[in-house]
XYZ file of N, CA and C in Angstrom:
660
model
N 22.544 3.411 2.289
C 22.437 2.560 1.103
C 23.517 1.485 1.118
N 24.693 1.826 1.629
C 25.794 0.870 1.641
C 25.507 -0.333 2.531
N 24.677 -0.170 3.556
C 24.413 -1.260 4.494
C 23.331 -2.215 4.007
N 22.707 -1.922 2.883
C 21.617 -2.758 2.378
C 22.129 -4.052 1.766
N 21.283 -5.067 1.786
C 21.584 -6.293 1.067
C 21.684 -5.983 -0.425
N 22.513 -6.732 -1.120
C 22.713 -6.500 -2.553
C 21.397 -6.590 -3.322
N 20.557 -7.594 -2.991
C 19.302 -7.754 -3.727
C 18.363 -6.574 -3.492
N 18.427 -5.970 -2.299
C 17.590 -4.805 -2.025
C 18.126 -3.573 -2.749
N 19.434 -3.429 -2.819
C 20.015 -2.337 -3.593
C 19.563 -2.408 -5.046
N 19.622 -3.600 -5.612
C 19.241 -3.773 -7.014
C 17.768 -3.449 -7.222
N 16.920 -3.846 -6.270
C 15.489 -3.567 -6.379
C 15.225 -2.066 -6.339
N 15.925 -1.360 -5.470
C 15.697 0.075 -5.289
C 16.213 0.902 -6.462
N 17.150 0.372 -7.215
C 17.705 1.111 -8.345
C 16.667 1.358 -9.444
N 15.590 0.588 -9.446
C 14.554 0.734 -10.479
C 13.356 1.539 -9.977
N 13.497 2.118 -8.787
C 12.399 2.858 -8.179
C 11.874 3.980 -9.079
N 12.753 4.803 -9.593
C 12.321 5.977 -10.357
C 11.553 5.579 -11.608
N 11.968 4.504 -12.253
C 11.286 4.062 -13.473
C 9.958 3.374 -13.173
N 9.945 2.542 -12.136
C 8.787 1.696 -11.873
C 7.781 2.284 -10.897
N 8.261 3.089 -9.941
C 7.368 3.624 -8.915
C 7.111 2.655 -7.782
N 7.843 1.532 -7.774
C 7.714 0.563 -6.693
C 9.032 -0.194 -6.559
N 9.191 -0.894 -5.442
C 10.344 -1.769 -5.233
C 9.934 -2.906 -4.315
N 10.409 -4.099 -4.614
C 10.127 -5.279 -3.798
C 11.380 -5.647 -3.023
N 11.258 -5.674 -1.704
C 12.357 -6.044 -0.817
C 12.039 -7.412 -0.227
N 12.612 -8.442 -0.808
C 12.340 -9.807 -0.371
C 12.971 -10.075 0.995
N 12.247 -10.803 1.847
C 12.736 -11.229 3.162
C 13.243 -10.034 3.981
N 12.527 -8.932 3.916
C 12.932 -7.734 4.663
C 12.759 -7.953 6.164
N 11.662 -8.634 6.552
C 11.429 -8.973 7.957
C 11.599 -10.475 8.145
N 12.214 -10.859 9.264
C 12.375 -12.286 9.521
C 11.062 -12.870 10.045
N 11.001 -14.185 10.100
C 9.753 -14.862 10.456
C 9.360 -14.615 11.904
N 10.334 -14.397 12.788
C 10.012 -14.090 14.184
C 9.285 -12.753 14.284
N 9.721 -11.776 13.503
C 9.059 -10.463 13.486
C 7.646 -10.586 12.955
N 7.482 -11.344 11.884
C 6.164 -11.550 11.306
C 5.237 -12.216 12.311
N 5.745 -13.232 12.980
C 4.942 -13.960 13.978
C 4.520 -13.020 15.110
N 5.420 -12.175 15.564
C 5.118 -11.252 16.664
C 4.019 -10.265 16.278
N 4.072 -9.765 15.055
C 3.033 -8.829 14.600
C 1.688 -9.533 14.537
N 1.668 -10.730 13.958
C 0.402 -11.469 13.850
C -0.181 -11.767 15.233
N 0.679 -12.086 16.188
C 0.195 -12.403 17.534
C -0.413 -11.184 18.216
N 0.221 -10.033 18.084
C -0.296 -8.840 18.753
C -1.591 -8.363 18.091
N -1.700 -8.552 16.788
C -2.949 -8.196 16.107
C -4.069 -9.146 16.521
N -3.750 -10.426 16.649
C -4.748 -11.392 17.103
C -5.223 -11.056 18.514
N -4.289 -10.594 19.354
C -4.656 -10.215 20.717
C -5.591 -9.004 20.709
N -5.347 -8.052 19.818
C -6.223 -6.876 19.723
C -7.624 -7.290 19.270
N -7.684 -8.238 18.364
C -8.990 -8.716 17.890
C -9.727 -9.434 19.021
N -9.015 -10.324 19.717
C -9.622 -11.103 20.792
C -10.106 -10.212 21.937
N -9.314 -9.193 22.260
C -9.663 -8.294 23.360
C -10.640 -7.196 22.934
N -10.982 -7.189 21.649
C -11.912 -6.210 21.074
C -11.418 -4.765 21.247
N -10.096 -4.612 21.190
C -9.509 -3.278 21.279
C -9.080 -2.749 19.906
N -9.364 -3.520 18.863
C -8.959 -3.117 17.512
C -9.904 -2.045 16.967
N -9.327 -1.078 16.276
C -10.093 -0.013 15.623
C -10.347 -0.429 14.181
N -11.505 -1.045 13.942
C -11.806 -1.604 12.627
C -12.323 -0.544 11.661
N -12.017 -0.757 10.377
C -12.604 0.041 9.311
C -12.928 -0.885 8.156
N -14.149 -0.777 7.661
C -14.621 -1.617 6.551
C -14.488 -3.101 6.845
N -14.453 -3.471 8.108
C -14.547 -4.858 8.570
C -13.336 -5.732 8.251
N -12.388 -5.253 7.476
C -11.270 -6.127 7.137
C -9.905 -5.522 7.447
N -9.878 -4.324 8.039
C -8.583 -3.737 8.364
C -8.653 -2.957 9.673
N -7.543 -3.023 10.404
C -7.401 -2.326 11.673
C -6.583 -1.066 11.428
N -7.131 0.060 11.841
C -6.547 1.357 11.506
C -5.720 1.910 12.665
N -4.518 2.372 12.322
C -3.661 3.141 13.237
C -3.316 2.429 14.541
N -3.074 1.119 14.437
C -2.607 0.387 15.620
C -1.237 0.877 16.074
N -0.520 1.564 15.190
C 0.815 2.042 15.574
C 0.751 3.131 16.640
N -0.435 3.721 16.847
C -0.570 4.748 17.884
C -0.574 4.160 19.295
N -1.125 2.945 19.447
C -1.292 2.405 20.801
C -0.722 1.008 20.992
N 0.011 0.508 20.013
C 0.567 -0.841 20.104
C 2.071 -0.774 19.840
N 2.894 -0.906 20.867
C 4.342 -0.728 20.713
C 4.956 -1.581 19.611
N 4.502 -2.822 19.480
C 5.084 -3.704 18.469
C 4.816 -3.192 17.058
N 3.617 -2.639 16.831
C 3.281 -2.100 15.516
C 4.007 -0.771 15.289
N 4.100 0.027 16.331
C 4.837 1.289 16.241
C 6.298 1.048 15.884
N 6.887 -0.003 16.470
C 8.292 -0.307 16.197
C 8.518 -0.646 14.731
N 7.551 -1.324 14.117
C 7.670 -1.655 12.698
C 7.487 -0.408 11.841
N 6.481 0.391 12.146
C 6.197 1.588 11.349
C 7.338 2.603 11.431
N 8.016 2.636 12.585
C 9.097 3.605 12.799
C 10.483 2.995 12.652
N 10.559 1.772 12.189
C 11.836 1.072 12.060
C 12.842 1.898 11.252
N 14.000 2.174 11.845
C 14.992 3.029 11.194
C 15.474 2.473 9.858
N 15.645 1.170 9.795
C 16.105 0.560 8.547
C 15.123 0.863 7.412
N 13.831 0.799 7.736
C 12.804 1.090 6.737
C 12.709 2.588 6.447
N 12.584 3.394 7.481
C 12.379 4.835 7.252
C 13.587 5.479 6.585
N 14.788 4.962 6.828
C 15.965 5.495 6.141
C 15.896 5.229 4.638
N 15.403 4.057 4.268
C 15.235 3.746 2.847
C 14.193 4.675 2.221
N 13.067 4.834 2.906
C 12.000 5.682 2.377
C 12.457 7.129 2.266
N 13.206 7.591 3.246
C 13.714 8.963 3.220
C 14.691 9.156 2.063
N 15.495 8.141 1.808
C 16.425 8.211 0.679
C 15.662 8.314 -0.647
N 14.599 7.545 -0.773
C 13.837 7.534 -2.026
C 13.146 8.870 -2.282
N 12.618 9.490 -1.230
C 11.875 10.732 -1.396
C 12.737 11.980 -1.223
N 13.947 11.807 -0.691
C 14.796 12.964 -0.480
C 14.322 13.865 0.635
N 13.508 13.335 1.516
C 12.982 14.066 2.678
C 12.938 13.105 3.865
N 12.929 13.653 5.073
C 12.773 12.807 6.254
C 11.350 12.267 6.300
N 11.231 10.954 6.371
C 9.931 10.290 6.313
C 9.517 9.823 7.705
N 8.238 9.973 8.017
C 7.698 9.446 9.267
C 6.303 8.911 8.995
N 5.838 7.932 9.782
C 4.532 7.324 9.516
C 3.380 8.233 9.919
N 2.344 8.257 9.102
C 1.135 9.012 9.428
C -0.078 8.099 9.561
N 0.079 6.823 9.181
C -1.051 5.892 9.270
C -0.522 4.472 9.231
N -1.220 3.563 9.913
C -0.944 2.136 9.749
C -2.264 1.414 9.507
N -2.203 0.402 8.671
C -3.363 -0.441 8.376
C -2.926 -1.895 8.486
N -3.645 -2.675 9.272
C -3.407 -4.106 9.358
C -4.595 -4.831 8.748
N -4.334 -5.486 7.625
C -5.381 -6.213 6.911
C -5.434 -7.661 7.384
N -6.645 -8.158 7.516
C -6.854 -9.567 7.848
C -7.133 -10.361 6.577
N -7.833 -9.745 5.663
C -8.115 -10.364 4.368
C -7.646 -9.423 3.262
N -7.621 -9.930 2.040
C -7.260 -9.095 0.907
C -8.248 -7.957 0.748
N -7.773 -6.812 0.290
C -8.628 -5.621 0.217
C -9.670 -5.718 -0.881
N -9.329 -6.394 -1.981
C -10.187 -6.463 -3.170
C -10.556 -5.054 -3.669
N -9.724 -4.083 -3.344
C -10.024 -2.692 -3.702
C -9.774 -2.452 -5.183
N -10.684 -1.738 -5.802
C -10.565 -1.429 -7.225
C -9.329 -0.586 -7.488
N -8.902 -0.572 -8.731
C -7.700 0.151 -9.143
C -7.787 1.619 -8.755
N -6.707 2.118 -8.134
C -6.719 3.492 -7.625
C -5.292 3.962 -7.372
N -5.153 5.225 -7.067
C -3.917 5.815 -6.565
C -4.189 6.304 -5.148
N -3.231 6.132 -4.250
C -3.426 6.585 -2.868
C -3.623 8.098 -2.778
N -3.198 8.797 -3.804
C -3.255 10.261 -3.759
C -4.678 10.801 -3.710
N -5.665 10.014 -4.131
C -7.058 10.477 -4.043
C -7.547 10.407 -2.600
N -6.895 9.583 -1.765
C -7.305 9.403 -0.375
C -6.568 10.340 0.579
N -5.290 10.567 0.303
C -4.496 11.491 1.127
C -3.390 12.047 0.243
N -3.143 13.330 0.366
C -2.234 14.000 -0.550
C -1.309 14.932 0.209
N -0.029 14.853 -0.118
C 0.926 15.775 0.487
C 0.895 17.097 -0.281
N 1.391 18.135 0.350
C 1.507 19.435 -0.313
C 2.928 19.948 -0.093
N 3.777 20.038 -1.125
C 3.458 19.732 -2.525
C 3.266 18.233 -2.749
N 2.665 17.895 -3.872
C 2.395 16.498 -4.182
C 3.706 15.726 -4.361
N 3.631 14.427 -4.123
C 4.766 13.562 -4.393
C 5.545 13.106 -3.182
N 5.157 13.566 -1.970
C 5.907 13.208 -0.780
C 5.142 12.244 0.126
N 4.481 11.294 -0.493
C 3.800 10.234 0.244
C 4.249 8.908 -0.346
N 4.578 7.966 0.516
C 5.098 6.670 0.077
C 4.516 5.590 0.978
N 4.276 4.429 0.421
C 3.666 3.335 1.179
C 4.634 2.175 1.331
N 4.552 1.524 2.489
C 5.313 0.315 2.756
C 4.339 -0.783 3.155
N 4.264 -1.831 2.362
C 3.314 -2.931 2.578
C 4.096 -4.197 2.892
N 3.836 -4.785 4.048
C 4.558 -5.981 4.483
C 3.641 -7.192 4.478
N 4.091 -8.277 3.868
C 3.330 -9.529 3.856
C 3.526 -10.251 5.180
N 2.437 -10.518 5.870
C 2.476 -11.268 7.121
C 1.952 -12.686 6.918
N 1.744 -13.030 5.661
C 1.246 -14.341 5.261
C 1.599 -14.498 3.778
N 1.871 -15.702 3.330
C 2.120 -15.908 1.912
C 0.889 -15.488 1.106
N 1.120 -14.871 -0.031
C 0.025 -14.343 -0.849
C -0.022 -15.067 -2.194
N -1.226 -15.447 -2.580
C -1.414 -16.199 -3.821
C -2.770 -15.827 -4.411
N -3.099 -16.402 -5.531
C -4.327 -16.021 -6.233
C -5.583 -16.306 -5.419
N -5.560 -17.331 -4.578
C -6.761 -17.671 -3.821
C -7.109 -16.624 -2.764
N -6.081 -15.984 -2.136
C -6.388 -15.051 -1.050
C -6.261 -13.578 -1.458
N -6.152 -13.310 -2.753
C -6.264 -11.935 -3.227
C -4.947 -11.193 -3.320
N -4.298 -11.271 -4.468
C -2.998 -10.638 -4.662
C -3.114 -9.126 -4.840
N -2.101 -8.413 -4.381
C -1.949 -7.016 -4.761
C -1.552 -6.963 -6.232
N -2.001 -5.933 -6.931
C -1.534 -5.707 -8.299
C -1.198 -4.236 -8.472
N -0.395 -3.934 -9.475
C 0.044 -2.557 -9.706
C 0.460 -2.405 -11.168
N 0.579 -1.163 -11.591
C 0.930 -0.840 -12.966
C 2.238 -0.061 -12.975
N 3.358 -0.746 -13.244
C 4.658 -0.078 -13.216
C 4.694 1.153 -14.123
N 5.275 2.217 -13.605
C 5.416 3.451 -14.364
C 4.239 4.383 -14.279
N 3.122 3.921 -13.736
C 1.915 4.761 -13.698
C 2.051 5.919 -12.717
N 3.052 5.868 -11.838
C 3.259 6.971 -10.889
C 3.670 8.262 -11.592
N 4.122 8.150 -12.842
C 4.561 9.329 -13.594
C 3.395 10.070 -14.249
N 2.203 9.498 -14.201
C 1.030 10.158 -14.768
C 0.670 11.402 -13.956
N -0.027 12.344 -14.577
C -0.546 13.479 -13.793
C -1.457 12.964 -12.677
N -1.458 13.642 -11.553
C -2.320 13.256 -10.440
C -3.775 13.437 -10.857
N -4.600 12.433 -10.574
C -6.023 12.512 -10.888
C -6.764 12.842 -9.596
N -7.282 14.058 -9.540
C -7.986 14.538 -8.367
C -9.433 14.832 -8.745
N -10.216 15.317 -7.801
C -11.664 15.450 -8.023
C -12.019 16.454 -9.119
N -11.098 17.356 -9.454
C -11.364 18.292 -10.551
C -11.151 17.672 -11.922
N -10.602 16.459 -11.954
C -10.216 15.847 -13.226
C -11.239 14.859 -13.757
N -12.375 14.727 -13.096
C -13.452 13.866 -13.587
C -14.769 14.424 -13.061
N -15.839 13.878 -13.558
C -17.171 14.399 -13.225
C -17.596 13.912 -11.841
N -16.959 14.484 -10.821
C -17.248 14.043 -9.455
C -18.514 14.677 -8.893
N -18.915 15.820 -9.451
C -20.091 16.520 -8.951
C -19.859 17.206 -7.625
N -18.588 17.380 -7.243
C -18.286 17.966 -5.932
C -18.458 19.484 -5.950
N -18.593 20.031 -4.770
C -18.587 21.480 -4.575
C -17.474 21.808 -3.587
N -17.350 23.050 -3.234
C -16.349 23.448 -2.259
C -16.587 22.779 -0.912
N -17.849 22.417 -0.657
C -18.225 21.955 0.679
C -18.472 20.462 0.791
N -18.747 19.780 -0.318
C -19.096 18.374 -0.190
C -18.746 17.590 -1.455
N -18.615 16.268 -1.272
C -18.380 15.384 -2.400
C -19.654 15.200 -3.202
N -19.480 14.883 -4.478
C -20.645 14.644 -5.320
C -21.199 13.242 -5.136
N -22.391 13.012 -5.645
C -22.995 11.684 -5.584
C -22.184 10.709 -6.439
N -21.898 9.535 -5.871
C -21.148 8.500 -6.578
C -19.781 8.981 -7.054
N -19.178 9.902 -6.309
C -17.899 10.481 -6.720
C -16.812 9.415 -6.837
N -16.761 8.478 -5.887
C -15.663 7.515 -5.932
C -15.830 6.515 -7.066
N -17.067 6.126 -7.360
C -17.293 5.233 -8.501
C -16.866 5.925 -9.798
N -17.139 7.204 -9.903
C -16.731 7.943 -11.093
C -15.216 8.078 -11.163
N -14.574 8.175 -9.992
C -13.111 8.183 -9.950
C -12.566 6.850 -10.462
N -13.132 5.742 -9.997
C -12.686 4.428 -10.455
C -12.845 4.285 -11.961
N -13.932 4.805 -12.497
C -14.145 4.766 -13.948
C -13.072 5.573 -14.675
N -12.699 6.704 -14.104
C -11.663 7.549 -14.703
C -10.320 6.832 -14.709
N -9.986 6.174 -13.597
C -8.733 5.429 -13.519
C -8.706 4.309 -14.563
N -9.810 3.600 -14.705
C -9.892 2.527 -15.705
C -9.672 3.083 -17.109
N -10.210 4.248 -17.363
C -10.045 4.902 -18.664
C -8.575 5.256 -18.914
N -7.917 5.767 -17.883
C -6.505 6.143 -18.004
C -5.626 4.917 -18.253
N -5.886 3.845 -17.529
C -5.108 2.617 -17.700
C -5.247 2.097 -19.131
N -6.458 2.100 -19.645
C -6.700 1.618 -21.007
C -6.001 2.514 -22.029
N -6.056 3.800 -21.808
C -5.464 4.759 -22.740
C -3.951 4.589 -22.852
N -3.295 4.321 -21.737
C -1.832 4.280 -21.732
C -1.260 2.869 -21.868
N -2.109 1.860 -21.909
C -1.666 0.482 -22.121
C -0.619 0.014 -21.095
N -0.819 0.383 -19.848
C 0.078 -0.106 -18.812
C -0.144 -1.604 -18.601
N 0.935 -2.309 -18.262
C 0.841 -3.740 -18.011
C 0.678 -4.012 -16.522
N -0.318 -4.801 -16.182
C -0.575 -5.141 -14.784
C 0.416 -6.201 -14.304
N 0.953 -5.991 -13.095
C 1.793 -6.986 -12.445
C 1.179 -7.349 -11.095
N 1.399 -8.596 -10.668
C 0.888 -9.072 -9.382
C 2.047 -9.367 -8.434
N 1.794 -9.170 -7.148
C 2.822 -9.374 -6.127
C 2.577 -10.705 -5.422
N 3.343 -11.733 -5.825
C 3.275 -13.040 -5.168
C 4.232 -12.999 -3.977
N 3.741 -12.492 -2.868
C 4.596 -12.235 -1.710
C 4.712 -13.457 -0.807
N 5.875 -13.557 -0.166
C 6.106 -14.515 0.904
C 6.178 -13.752 2.226
N 5.935 -14.450 3.328
C 6.021 -13.807 4.639
C 7.327 -13.025 4.776
N 7.220 -11.775 5.212
C 8.398 -10.963 5.428
C 8.792 -10.095 4.254
N 8.219 -10.353 3.073
C 8.495 -9.508 1.909
C 7.831 -8.151 2.079
N 8.449 -7.119 1.532
C 7.920 -5.763 1.603
C 7.824 -5.175 0.205
N 6.709 -4.535 -0.052
C 6.500 -3.800 -1.297
C 6.404 -2.319 -0.966
N 7.273 -1.525 -1.566
C 7.218 -0.072 -1.439
C 6.595 0.493 -2.698
N 5.719 1.492 -2.549
C 5.222 2.148 -3.760
C 4.988 3.629 -3.531
N 5.166 4.371 -4.616
C 4.908 5.803 -4.613
C 3.398 6.015 -4.558
N 2.970 7.069 -3.864
C 1.534 7.273 -3.641
C 0.747 7.453 -4.929
N 1.400 7.829 -6.027
C 0.665 8.001 -7.280
C 0.707 6.756 -8.161
N 1.320 5.674 -7.669
C 1.310 4.423 -8.420
C -0.100 3.846 -8.419
N -0.604 3.500 -9.560
C -1.947 2.926 -9.663
C -1.877 1.444 -9.304
N -2.738 1.025 -8.378
C -2.672 -0.336 -7.857
C -4.041 -0.735 -7.307
N -4.138 -1.958 -6.809
C -5.394 -2.412 -6.220
C -5.262 -3.819 -5.671
N -6.390 -4.409 -5.288
C -6.409 -5.753 -4.726
C -7.251 -6.690 -5.574
N -6.694 -7.845 -5.922
C -7.413 -8.821 -6.742
C -8.548 -9.474 -5.950
N -9.534 -10.033 -6.652
C -10.624 -10.736 -5.963
C -10.100 -11.937 -5.167
N -10.772 -12.230 -4.068
C -10.451 -13.411 -3.266
C -11.179 -14.601 -3.887
N -10.417 -15.603 -4.316
C -11.015 -16.739 -5.006
C -11.467 -17.845 -4.053
N -10.802 -17.943 -2.901
C -11.173 -18.972 -1.927
C -11.897 -18.314 -0.760
N -13.178 -18.541 -0.682
C -13.991 -17.909 0.360
C -13.445 -18.245 1.745
N -13.353 -17.205 2.595
C -12.906 -17.397 3.961
C -11.400 -17.362 4.149
N -10.636 -17.212 3.067
C -9.178 -17.201 3.200
C -8.699 -15.855 3.733
N -7.642 -15.878 4.510
C -7.065 -14.658 5.063
C -5.856 -14.231 4.243
N -5.482 -12.963 4.402
C -4.248 -12.465 3.795
C -3.709 -11.373 4.713
N -3.069 -11.821 5.788
C -2.564 -10.880 6.790
C -1.453 -10.020 6.202
N -1.566 -8.717 6.401
C -0.551 -7.793 5.893
C -0.618 -6.513 6.692
N 0.428 -5.693 6.552
C 0.465 -4.400 7.232
C 1.023 -3.365 6.290
N 0.359 -2.228 6.228
C 0.839 -1.115 5.405
C 0.969 0.132 6.269
N 2.013 0.891 6.015
C 2.160 2.180 6.679
C 2.607 3.205 5.649
């Protein structure tokens, strides 16, 4: 903690209350450029593992440059300090465009046991604005009870998910947000900025207003 920039120390001091922290200029522009170049090479060579057409999954397994970012000691030491446990990456996602994903908590997608030991690091590889789809989040929402498939009418059984289970989950999240009157905030990121969030923080991706615009980013 002592080796951190003053502005990053100040940002991290509000972690427990907010469930997120913004680390401005965490990566320099040369690092950002290198990541974008290696991702472009994976796309051109058709070696990228695509999911949902807008994100490359787990490039950190086979791409040294991406692995170096996901395993960066400066980053993982901060994450380990926040969670009080040794942190290591279990997934990487490289987005080409904004996700436009509806409001959710990461805990419905992957969950630690015991709960609470999952944290996300999202790095802007391109300036982010309203036209290319901003990230948004609800400060303090990480303190809510975890919403899992038993907490809404998912229709699931021991063996399979129910019909339209995820849409019903999204409806439940919308209901919770309305009930607690959380205020939505948007992340106007610049290249190299990093957003950390707790896995139970409710967040999502805003609509893309300018058709065809990119929003390069990486999350681990």
